[in-house]
XYZ file of C-alpha atoms in Angstrom:
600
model
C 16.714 -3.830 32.670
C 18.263 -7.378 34.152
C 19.035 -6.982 37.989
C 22.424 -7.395 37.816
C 22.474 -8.295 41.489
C 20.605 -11.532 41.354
C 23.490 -13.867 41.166
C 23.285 -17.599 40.648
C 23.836 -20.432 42.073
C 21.550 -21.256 45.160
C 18.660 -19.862 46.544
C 19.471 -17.204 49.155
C 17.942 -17.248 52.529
C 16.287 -13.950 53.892
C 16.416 -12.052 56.514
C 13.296 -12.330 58.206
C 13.375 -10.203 60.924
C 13.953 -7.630 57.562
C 11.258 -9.852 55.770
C 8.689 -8.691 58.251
C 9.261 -5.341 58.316
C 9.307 -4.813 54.553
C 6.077 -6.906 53.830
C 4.334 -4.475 56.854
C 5.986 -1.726 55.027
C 4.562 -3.281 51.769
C 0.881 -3.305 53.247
C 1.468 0.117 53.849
C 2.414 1.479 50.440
C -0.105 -1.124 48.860
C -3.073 1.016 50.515
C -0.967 4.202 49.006
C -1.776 2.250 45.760
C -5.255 1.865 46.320
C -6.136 5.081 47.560
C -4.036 6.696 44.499
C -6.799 4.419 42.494
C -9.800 5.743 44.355
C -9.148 9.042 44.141
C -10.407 10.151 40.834
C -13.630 8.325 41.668
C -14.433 9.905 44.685
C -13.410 13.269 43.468
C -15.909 12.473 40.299
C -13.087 13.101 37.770
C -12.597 9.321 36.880
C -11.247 8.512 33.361
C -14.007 6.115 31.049
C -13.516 3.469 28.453
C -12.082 0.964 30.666
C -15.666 -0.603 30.579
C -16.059 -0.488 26.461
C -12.709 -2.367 25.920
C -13.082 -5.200 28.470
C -16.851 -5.680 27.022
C -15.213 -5.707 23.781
C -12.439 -8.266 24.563
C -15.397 -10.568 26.120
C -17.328 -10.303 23.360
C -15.263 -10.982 20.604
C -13.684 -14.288 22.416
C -17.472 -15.203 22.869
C -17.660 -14.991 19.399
C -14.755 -17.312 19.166
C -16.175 -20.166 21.811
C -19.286 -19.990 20.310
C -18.258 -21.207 16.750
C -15.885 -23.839 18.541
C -19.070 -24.804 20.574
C -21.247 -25.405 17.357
C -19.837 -27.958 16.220
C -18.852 -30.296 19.283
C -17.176 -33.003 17.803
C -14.540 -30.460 16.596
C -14.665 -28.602 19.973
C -13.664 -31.988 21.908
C -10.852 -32.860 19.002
C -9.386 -29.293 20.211
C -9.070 -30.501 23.612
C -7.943 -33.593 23.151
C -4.837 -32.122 20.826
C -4.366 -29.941 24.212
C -4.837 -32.976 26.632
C -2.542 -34.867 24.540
C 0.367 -32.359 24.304
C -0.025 -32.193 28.424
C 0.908 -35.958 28.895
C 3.689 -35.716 26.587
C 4.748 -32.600 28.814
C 3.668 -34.618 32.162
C 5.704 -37.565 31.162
C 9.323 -35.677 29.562
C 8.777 -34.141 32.787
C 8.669 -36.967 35.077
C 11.966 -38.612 33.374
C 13.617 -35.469 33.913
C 13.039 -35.415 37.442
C 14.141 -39.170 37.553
C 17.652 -37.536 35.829
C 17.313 -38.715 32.630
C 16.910 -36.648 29.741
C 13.884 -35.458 27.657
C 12.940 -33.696 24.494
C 11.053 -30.554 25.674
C 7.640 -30.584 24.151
C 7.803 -27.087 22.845
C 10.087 -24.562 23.152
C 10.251 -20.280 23.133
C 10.992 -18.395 20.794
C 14.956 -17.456 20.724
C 14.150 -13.935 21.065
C 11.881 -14.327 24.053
C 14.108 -12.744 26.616
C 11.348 -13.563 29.007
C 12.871 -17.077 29.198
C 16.659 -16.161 29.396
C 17.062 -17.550 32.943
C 19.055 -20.407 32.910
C 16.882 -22.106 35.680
C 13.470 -21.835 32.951
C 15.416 -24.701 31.693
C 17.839 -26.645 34.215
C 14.693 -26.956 36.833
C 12.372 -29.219 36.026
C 9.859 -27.575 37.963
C 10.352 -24.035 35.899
C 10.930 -25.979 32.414
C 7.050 -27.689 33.005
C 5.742 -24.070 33.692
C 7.235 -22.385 30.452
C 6.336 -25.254 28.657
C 2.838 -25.568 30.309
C 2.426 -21.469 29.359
C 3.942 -21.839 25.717
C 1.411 -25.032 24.784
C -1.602 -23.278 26.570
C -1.027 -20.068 24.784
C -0.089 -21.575 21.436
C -3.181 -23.785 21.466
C -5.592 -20.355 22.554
C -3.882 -18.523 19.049
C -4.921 -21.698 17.290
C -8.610 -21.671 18.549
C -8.718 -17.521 17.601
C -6.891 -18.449 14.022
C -9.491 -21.724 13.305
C -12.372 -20.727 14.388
C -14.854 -21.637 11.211
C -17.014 -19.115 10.601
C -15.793 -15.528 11.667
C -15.352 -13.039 9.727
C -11.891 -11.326 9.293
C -12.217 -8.800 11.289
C -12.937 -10.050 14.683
C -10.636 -12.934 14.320
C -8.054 -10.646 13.678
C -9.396 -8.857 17.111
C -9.737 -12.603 18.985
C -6.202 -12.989 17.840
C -4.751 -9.875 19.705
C -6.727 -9.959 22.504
C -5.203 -13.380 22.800
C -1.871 -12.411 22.744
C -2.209 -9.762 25.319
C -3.681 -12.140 27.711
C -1.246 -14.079 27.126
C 1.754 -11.615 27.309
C -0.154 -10.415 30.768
C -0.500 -14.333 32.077
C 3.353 -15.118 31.348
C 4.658 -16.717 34.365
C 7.571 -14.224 34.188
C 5.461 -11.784 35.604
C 4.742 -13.002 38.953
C 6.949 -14.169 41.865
C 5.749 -17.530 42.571
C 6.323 -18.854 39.174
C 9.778 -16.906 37.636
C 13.064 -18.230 39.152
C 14.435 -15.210 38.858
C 11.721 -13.164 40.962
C 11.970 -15.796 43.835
C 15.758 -15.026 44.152
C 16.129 -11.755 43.839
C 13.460 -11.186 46.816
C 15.002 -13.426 48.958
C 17.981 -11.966 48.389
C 16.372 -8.679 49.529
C 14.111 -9.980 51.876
C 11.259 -8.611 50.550
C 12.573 -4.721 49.756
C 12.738 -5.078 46.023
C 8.572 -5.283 46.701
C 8.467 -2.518 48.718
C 10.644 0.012 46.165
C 8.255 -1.215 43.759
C 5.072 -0.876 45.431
C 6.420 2.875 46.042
C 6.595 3.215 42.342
C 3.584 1.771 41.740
C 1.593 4.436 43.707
C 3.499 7.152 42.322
C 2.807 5.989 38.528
C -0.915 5.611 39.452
C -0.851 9.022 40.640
C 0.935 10.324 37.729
C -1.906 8.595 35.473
C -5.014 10.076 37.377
C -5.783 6.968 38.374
C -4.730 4.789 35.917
C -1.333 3.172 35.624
C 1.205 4.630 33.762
C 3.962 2.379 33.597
C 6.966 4.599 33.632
C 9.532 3.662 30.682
C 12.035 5.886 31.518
C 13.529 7.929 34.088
C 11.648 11.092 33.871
C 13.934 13.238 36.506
C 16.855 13.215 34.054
C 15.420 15.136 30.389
C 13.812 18.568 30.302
C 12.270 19.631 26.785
C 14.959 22.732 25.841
C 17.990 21.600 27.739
C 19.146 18.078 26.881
C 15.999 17.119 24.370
C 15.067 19.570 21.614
C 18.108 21.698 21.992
C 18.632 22.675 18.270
C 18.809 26.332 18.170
C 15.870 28.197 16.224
C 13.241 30.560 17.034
C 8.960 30.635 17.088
C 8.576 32.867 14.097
C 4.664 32.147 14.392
C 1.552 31.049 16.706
C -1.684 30.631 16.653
C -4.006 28.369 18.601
C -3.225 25.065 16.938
C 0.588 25.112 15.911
C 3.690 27.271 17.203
C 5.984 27.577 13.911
C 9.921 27.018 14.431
C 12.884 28.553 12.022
C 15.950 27.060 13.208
C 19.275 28.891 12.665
C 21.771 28.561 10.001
C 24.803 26.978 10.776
C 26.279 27.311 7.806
C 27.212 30.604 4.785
C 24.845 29.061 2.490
C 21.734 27.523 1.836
C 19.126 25.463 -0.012
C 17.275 28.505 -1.492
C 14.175 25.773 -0.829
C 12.771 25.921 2.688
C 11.574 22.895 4.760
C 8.712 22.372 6.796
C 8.406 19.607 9.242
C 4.900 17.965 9.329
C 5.479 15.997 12.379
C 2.400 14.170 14.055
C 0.604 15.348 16.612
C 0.049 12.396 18.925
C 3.273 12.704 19.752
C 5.918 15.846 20.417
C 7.581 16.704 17.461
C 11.104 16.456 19.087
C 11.292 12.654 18.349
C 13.183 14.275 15.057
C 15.282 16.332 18.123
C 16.043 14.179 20.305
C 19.378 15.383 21.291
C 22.630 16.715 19.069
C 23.692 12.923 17.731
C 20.394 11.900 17.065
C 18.963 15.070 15.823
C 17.306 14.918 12.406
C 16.695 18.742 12.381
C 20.205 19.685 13.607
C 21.528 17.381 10.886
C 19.503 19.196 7.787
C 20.203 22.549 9.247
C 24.123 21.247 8.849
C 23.074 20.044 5.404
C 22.241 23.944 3.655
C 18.374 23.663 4.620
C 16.448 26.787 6.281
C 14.182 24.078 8.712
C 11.210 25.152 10.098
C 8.920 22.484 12.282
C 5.357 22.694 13.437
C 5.363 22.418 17.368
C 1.128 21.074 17.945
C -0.756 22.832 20.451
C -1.327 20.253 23.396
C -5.582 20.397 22.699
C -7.660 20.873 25.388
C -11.719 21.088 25.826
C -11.783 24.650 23.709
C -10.133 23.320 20.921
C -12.978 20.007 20.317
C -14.303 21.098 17.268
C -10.928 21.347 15.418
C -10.760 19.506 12.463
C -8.384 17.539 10.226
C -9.447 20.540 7.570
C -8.601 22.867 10.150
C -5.296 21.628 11.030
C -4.662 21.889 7.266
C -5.893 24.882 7.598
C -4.104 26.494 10.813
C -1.009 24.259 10.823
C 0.319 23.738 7.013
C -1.507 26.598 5.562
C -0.688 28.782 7.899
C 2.875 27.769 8.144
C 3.466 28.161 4.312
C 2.086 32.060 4.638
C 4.688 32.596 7.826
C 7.782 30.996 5.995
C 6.877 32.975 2.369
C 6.665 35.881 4.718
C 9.741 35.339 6.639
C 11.978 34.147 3.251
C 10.259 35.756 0.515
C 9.778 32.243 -0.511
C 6.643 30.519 -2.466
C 7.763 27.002 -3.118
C 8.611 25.174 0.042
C 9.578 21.241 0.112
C 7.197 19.325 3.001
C 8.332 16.502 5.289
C 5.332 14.670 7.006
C 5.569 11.931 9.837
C 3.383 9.557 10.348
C -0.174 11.168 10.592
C 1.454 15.071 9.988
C 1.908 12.611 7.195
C -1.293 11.739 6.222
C -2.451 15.510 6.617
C -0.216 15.843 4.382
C -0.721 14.139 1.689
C -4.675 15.323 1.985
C -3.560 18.616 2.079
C -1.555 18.003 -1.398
C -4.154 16.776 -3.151
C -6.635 19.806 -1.592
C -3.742 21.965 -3.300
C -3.344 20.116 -6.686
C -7.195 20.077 -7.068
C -7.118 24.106 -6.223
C -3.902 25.271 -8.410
C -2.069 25.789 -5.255
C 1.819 25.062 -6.072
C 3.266 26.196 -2.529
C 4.527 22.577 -2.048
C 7.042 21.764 -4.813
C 8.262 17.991 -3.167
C 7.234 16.726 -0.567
C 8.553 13.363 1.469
C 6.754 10.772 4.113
C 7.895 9.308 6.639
C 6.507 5.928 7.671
C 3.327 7.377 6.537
C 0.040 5.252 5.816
C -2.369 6.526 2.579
C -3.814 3.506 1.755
C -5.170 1.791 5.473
C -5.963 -1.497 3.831
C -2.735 -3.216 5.576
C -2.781 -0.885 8.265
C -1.574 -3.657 10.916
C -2.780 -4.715 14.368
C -4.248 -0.898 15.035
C -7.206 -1.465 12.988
C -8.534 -4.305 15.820
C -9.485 -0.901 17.764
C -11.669 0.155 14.152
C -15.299 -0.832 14.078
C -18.150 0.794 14.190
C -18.933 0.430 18.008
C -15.326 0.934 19.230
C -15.419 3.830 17.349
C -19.006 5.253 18.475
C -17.481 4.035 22.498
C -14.710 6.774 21.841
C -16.858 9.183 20.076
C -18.991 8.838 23.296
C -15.944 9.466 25.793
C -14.566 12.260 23.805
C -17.574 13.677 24.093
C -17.771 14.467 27.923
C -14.212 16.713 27.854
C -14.336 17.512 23.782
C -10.692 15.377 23.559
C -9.106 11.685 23.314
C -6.409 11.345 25.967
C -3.422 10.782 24.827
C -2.289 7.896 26.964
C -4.853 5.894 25.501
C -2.987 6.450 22.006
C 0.177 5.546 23.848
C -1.549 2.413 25.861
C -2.478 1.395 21.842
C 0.428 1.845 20.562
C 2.332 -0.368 23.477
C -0.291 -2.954 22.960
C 1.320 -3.807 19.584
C 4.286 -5.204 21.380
C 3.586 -6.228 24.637
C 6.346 -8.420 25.503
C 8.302 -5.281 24.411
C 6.899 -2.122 25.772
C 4.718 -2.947 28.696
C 5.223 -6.332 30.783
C 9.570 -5.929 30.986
C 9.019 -2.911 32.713
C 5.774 -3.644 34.791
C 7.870 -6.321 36.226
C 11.251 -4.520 36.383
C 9.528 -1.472 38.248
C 7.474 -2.489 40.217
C 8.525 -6.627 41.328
C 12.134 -6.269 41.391
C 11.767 -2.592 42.427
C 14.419 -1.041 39.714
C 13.967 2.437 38.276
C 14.519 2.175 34.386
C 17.835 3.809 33.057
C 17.235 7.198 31.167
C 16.209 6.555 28.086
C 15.546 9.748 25.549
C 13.377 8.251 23.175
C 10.929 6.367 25.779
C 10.416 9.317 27.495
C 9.607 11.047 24.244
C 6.924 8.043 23.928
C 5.793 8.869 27.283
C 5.367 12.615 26.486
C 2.114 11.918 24.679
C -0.780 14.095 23.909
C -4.635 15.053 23.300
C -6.247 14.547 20.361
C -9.696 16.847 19.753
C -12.782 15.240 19.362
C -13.292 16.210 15.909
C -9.708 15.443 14.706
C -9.820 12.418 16.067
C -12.885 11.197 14.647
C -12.685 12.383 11.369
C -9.079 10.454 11.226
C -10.446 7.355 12.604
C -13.663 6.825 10.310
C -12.164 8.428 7.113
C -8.538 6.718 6.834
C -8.720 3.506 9.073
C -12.737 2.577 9.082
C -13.470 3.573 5.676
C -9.898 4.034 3.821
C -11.406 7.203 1.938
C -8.386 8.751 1.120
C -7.045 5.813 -1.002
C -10.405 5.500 -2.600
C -10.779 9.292 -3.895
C -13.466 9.994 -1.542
C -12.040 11.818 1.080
C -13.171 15.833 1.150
C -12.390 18.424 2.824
C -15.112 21.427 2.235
C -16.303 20.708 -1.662
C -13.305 19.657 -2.745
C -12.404 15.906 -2.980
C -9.474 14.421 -2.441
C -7.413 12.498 -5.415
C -3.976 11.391 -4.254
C -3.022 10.620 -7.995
C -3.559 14.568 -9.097
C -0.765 15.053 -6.902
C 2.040 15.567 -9.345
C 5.140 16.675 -7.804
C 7.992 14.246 -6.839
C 7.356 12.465 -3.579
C 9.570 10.574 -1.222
C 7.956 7.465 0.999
C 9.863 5.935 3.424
C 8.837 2.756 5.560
C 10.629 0.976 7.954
C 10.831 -3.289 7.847
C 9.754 -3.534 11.440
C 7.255 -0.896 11.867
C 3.437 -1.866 13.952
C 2.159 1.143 13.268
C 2.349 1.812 9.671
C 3.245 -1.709 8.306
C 5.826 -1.292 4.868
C 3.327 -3.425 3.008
C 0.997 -0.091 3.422
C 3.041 2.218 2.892
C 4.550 0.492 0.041
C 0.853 0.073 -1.586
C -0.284 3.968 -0.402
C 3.054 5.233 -2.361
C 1.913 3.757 -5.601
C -1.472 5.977 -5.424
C 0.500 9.725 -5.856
C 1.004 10.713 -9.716
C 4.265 12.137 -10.143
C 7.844 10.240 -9.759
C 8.279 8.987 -6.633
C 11.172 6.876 -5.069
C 10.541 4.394 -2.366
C 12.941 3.247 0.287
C 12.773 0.929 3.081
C 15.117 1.532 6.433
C 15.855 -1.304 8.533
C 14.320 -1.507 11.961
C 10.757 0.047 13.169
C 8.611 3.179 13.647
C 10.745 4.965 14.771
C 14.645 3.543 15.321
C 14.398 3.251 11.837
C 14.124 6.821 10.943
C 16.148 8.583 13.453
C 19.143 6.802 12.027
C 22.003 9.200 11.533
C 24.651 8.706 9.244
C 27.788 9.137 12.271
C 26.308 6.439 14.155
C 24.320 4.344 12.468
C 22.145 1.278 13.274
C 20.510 -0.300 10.261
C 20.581 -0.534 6.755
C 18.101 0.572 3.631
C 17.131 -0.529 0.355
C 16.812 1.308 -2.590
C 14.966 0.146 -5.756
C 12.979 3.540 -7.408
C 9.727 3.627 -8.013
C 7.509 1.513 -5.598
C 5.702 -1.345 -8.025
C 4.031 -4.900 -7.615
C 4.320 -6.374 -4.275
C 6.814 -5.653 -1.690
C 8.503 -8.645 -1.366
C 9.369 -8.662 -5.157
C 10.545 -5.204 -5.263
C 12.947 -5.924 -2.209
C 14.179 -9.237 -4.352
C 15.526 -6.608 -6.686
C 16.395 -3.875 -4.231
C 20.343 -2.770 -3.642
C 20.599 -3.342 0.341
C 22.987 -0.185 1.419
C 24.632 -0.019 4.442
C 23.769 3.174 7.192
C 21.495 5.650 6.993
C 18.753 6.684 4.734
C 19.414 10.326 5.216
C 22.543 11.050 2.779
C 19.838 8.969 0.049
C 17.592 11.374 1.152
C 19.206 15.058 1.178
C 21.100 14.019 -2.706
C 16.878 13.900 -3.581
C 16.208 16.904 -2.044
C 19.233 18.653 -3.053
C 18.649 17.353 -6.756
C 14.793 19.219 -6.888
C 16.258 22.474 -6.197
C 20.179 22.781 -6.321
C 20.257 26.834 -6.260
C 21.757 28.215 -2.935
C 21.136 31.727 -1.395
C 22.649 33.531 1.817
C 21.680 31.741 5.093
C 18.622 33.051 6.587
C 19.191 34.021 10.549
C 15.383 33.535 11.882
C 16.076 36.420 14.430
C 16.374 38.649 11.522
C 13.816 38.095 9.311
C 10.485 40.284 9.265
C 8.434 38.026 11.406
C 9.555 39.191 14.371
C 10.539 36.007 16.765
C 7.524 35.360 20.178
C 10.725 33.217 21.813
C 13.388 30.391 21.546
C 12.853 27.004 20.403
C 11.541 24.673 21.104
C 8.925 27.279 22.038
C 5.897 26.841 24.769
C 3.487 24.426 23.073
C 6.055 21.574 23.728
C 6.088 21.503 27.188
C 2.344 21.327 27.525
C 1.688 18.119 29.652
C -0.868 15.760 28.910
């Protein structure tokens, strides 16, 4: 994402007569900008909840000033440990600029790759800005993290909102104040703002309005041709879920079916992405008959869908269309994430009913137990959860690029800033990157769904607590007997290995735990002919995490040859490859079917 055209030393002079034209030109596509901005409002179709979140952030750093401001003795001590770490800066500074060396005063983090330019460090100008940003910002995280007197929650809120402000207010971002920036528009005199400001308007209309920062090249995938290109057939639709067989490619197989669970705030073809990466390709190679649930894209006629119903209409429903199409009653289950979750509701729903359909059943990076759910739950109170209740409301469904805004709020200096300033300040289209567009492929959520998810599992952590219900049956995780397979990922923002670890514990039959190397999702679409990052094996999840990894074997590759030997091992028998265009459900079309390509 570097410009590999901004080449050091010396500061390049413009062009100006080319300087003028492309700040006129800039003007221009700036009111492009503004107008792609207006537009929703003055066609009365304007997207909400901007309001809520900024009264929110306000609020909850209030909360933080005031307890500073009660006690003001301890209020000016704070200020003086900033004033004093200044003068120190101020006067290494000075005796740099004099030639003679100084200590810096604080330094970034080694991974920081906003701070890679050499000049951050060799001009003393651009050293006393990092350093100026890193104390500032370092002493704002200690205000949110000492504040006497709040209670958990909304520190751990006045926390985050600090570090986005402070991701956003990194002097990397702007031109005036990153070394780098200054160059490379001299250098162009001026065009690397105008290719940007072009993008800019064209990722504000893409968002209705609203920016969506562009991750990805999105001319260069099409869902069917170079993503989700594993062979298979829809055997099954209804309104919420389009049902995928894939086809054999080999004589035999499992005599066990699969069904993918995938989530649906995302596509389901993060497990197929393309042939190497391909999770589903790779356990159709292995002997399995794969199907997948492919998640309607919800709209307003689908509001009052609930997480019952999408037991209901998605797993249920798939179960009677693969026992139809295999003569099969015992399937194994593979959830992701939330499918996950649903999952795991839905087993216990079955164990409490006598319903043995599911004979083992595996998670992936999939939170039971919210009680260490991570930096998501800041967005989980009671009035950030009425605020979206309220939005959802006027069009019956949760956008899904606010899911994907939260989710790129969890690492900022990751997922948002890098390419804010690479697209639309230095005026570089991203490379094509299959997974980030996946990211960017996001999805509705209906109002009922959404709700129900949001006050059951993160607000109220019902599920872990027995308490859950769907209908008048309530939900214990430990009634569910069969053998279960949890894996978490080291790295992961979403669902944190400390929860998942803890939510495995809560099932009742045997259950093995690993842990992958990496995060959300790099850490499970790991294949075993290229892969990235480790595991660690250990059994049955127990104690803390930390002392179960102390004694876990640390194997090298891929989790997925761990995993198939367990799946393999539950049932062994093999039977004649099933072809899903000859079975008795009679196939609607190819994979990966229509629901897929539904656009947010």
């Amino acid at each position: 994402m570097t410009d590999k055209g901004d080449q050091r030393p010396g500061t390049p002079m413009p062009d100006f007569e080319a300087l003028s034209r492309n700040m006129a030109q800039f003007v221009e596509e700036a009111g492009r900008v503004a107008a792609a901005y207006l537009k929703p409002y003055e066609e009365g179709r304007a997207k909400g909840g901007a309001a809520d979140e900024v009264g929110d952030i306000v609020k909850t750093l209030g909360n933080v000033a005031e307890k500073w401001m009660s006690d003001p003795q301890k209020a000016i001590e704070a200020q003086s440990a900033l004033t004093s770490r200044f003068l120190d800066l101020w006067a290494s500074t000075l005796k740099r600029m004099q030639g003679e060396q100084a200590e810096p005063v604080i330094t970034p983090d080694p991974k920081d790759k906003r701070f890679a330019d050499p000049e951050w460090e060799e001009n003393p100008l651009f050293d006393f800005i990092k350093q100026a940003y890193l104390l500032t910002t370092d002493w704002a995280d200690r205000l949110a993290a000492e504040a006497e007197g709040l209670d958990d929650h909304t520190r751990h809120k006045a926390q985050f909102y600090v570090r986005q402000i402070a991701s956003a207010l990194a002097p990397s971002n702007f031109i005036a104040t990153n070394p780098e920036l200054i160059r490379t528009t001299l250098r162009e005199s001026g065009a690397n703002l105008v290719r940007g400001m072009q993008m800019l308007a064209e990722d504000v209309e893409a968002g209705g309005g609203q920016l969506k920062v562009r991750q990805s090249d999105p001319h260069r995938f099409e869902v069917g041709i170079n993503l989700a290109n594993t062979p298979g057939k829809v055997i099954f639709r209804n309104e919420l879920v389009e049902l995928i067989q894939y086809s054999p490619t080999t004589d035999k197989v499992l005599r066990r079916p699969l069904l993918i669970v995938p989530p649906w705030i995302n596509k389901y073809y993060i497990l197929d992405l393309n042939p190497d990466k391909s999770f589903i390709r790779w356990a159709v190679a292995q002997g399995l008959t794969v199907f997948c649930i492919s998640w309607v894209n919800p709209d307003e006629r689908l509001a009052e869908k609930s997480f019952e119903d999408y037991m209901r209409e998605g797993i249920f429903a798939a179960l009677d269309a693969i026992a139809r199409n295999t003569g099969e009653e015992e399937v194994s289950a593979v959830g992701y994430c939330v499918g996950g979750t649903l999952l795991a509701a839905t087993l216990a729903f079955m164990a409490a009913n006598g319903d043995t359909r599911i004979a083992g059943a595996t998670f992936l990076t999939t939170q039971v137990d919210f009680t260490h759910a991570g930096d998501l739950k800041v967005f989980v109170d009671e009035d950030q959860i009425r605020a979206i209740e309220q939005e959802m409301a006027k069009r019956g469904y949760l956008e899904g690029s606010r899911m994907a805004t939260a989710f790129n709020m969890l690492r900022p200096n990751d997922l948002i800033w890098p390419y804010i300033v690479n697209n639309y300040v230095r005026g570089v289209s991203p490379l094509p990157f299959d997974l980030l567009y996946w990211n960017s492929d996001s999805t509705r959520m209906p109002a009922a769904n959404h709700s129900f998810y949001m006050r059951e599992c993160y607000l109220k952590n019902n599920l872990a607590k027995g308490r859950m219900n769907f209908g008048n049956t309530r939900l214990e995780l430990s009634d569910v007997t069969i053998p279960t397979y949890h894996l978490a990922t080291r790295e992961d923002h979403i669902a944190p290995a400390r929860s998942v670890f803890l939510g495995a514990q809560l099932f009742g039959g045997r259950i093995r735990f690993v842990l992958a190397g990496s995060g959300h999702i790099a850490g499970v679409v790991n294949p075993p002919a290229k892969p990235k990052y480790q595991h660690w094996v250990n059994g049955k999840p127990r104690g803390e995490l930390d002392d179960w990894l102390k004694e876990a074997q640390e194997v090298p590759g891929s989790w997925w040859p761990d995993w198939i030997d367990w799946i393999a091992a539950q049932s062994p028998e093999r039977v004649k490859a099933r072809d899903p265009a000859e079975g008795p459900l009679e196939p609607l079309c190819d994979a990966p079917g229509t629901y897929v390509k539904m656009r947010d």
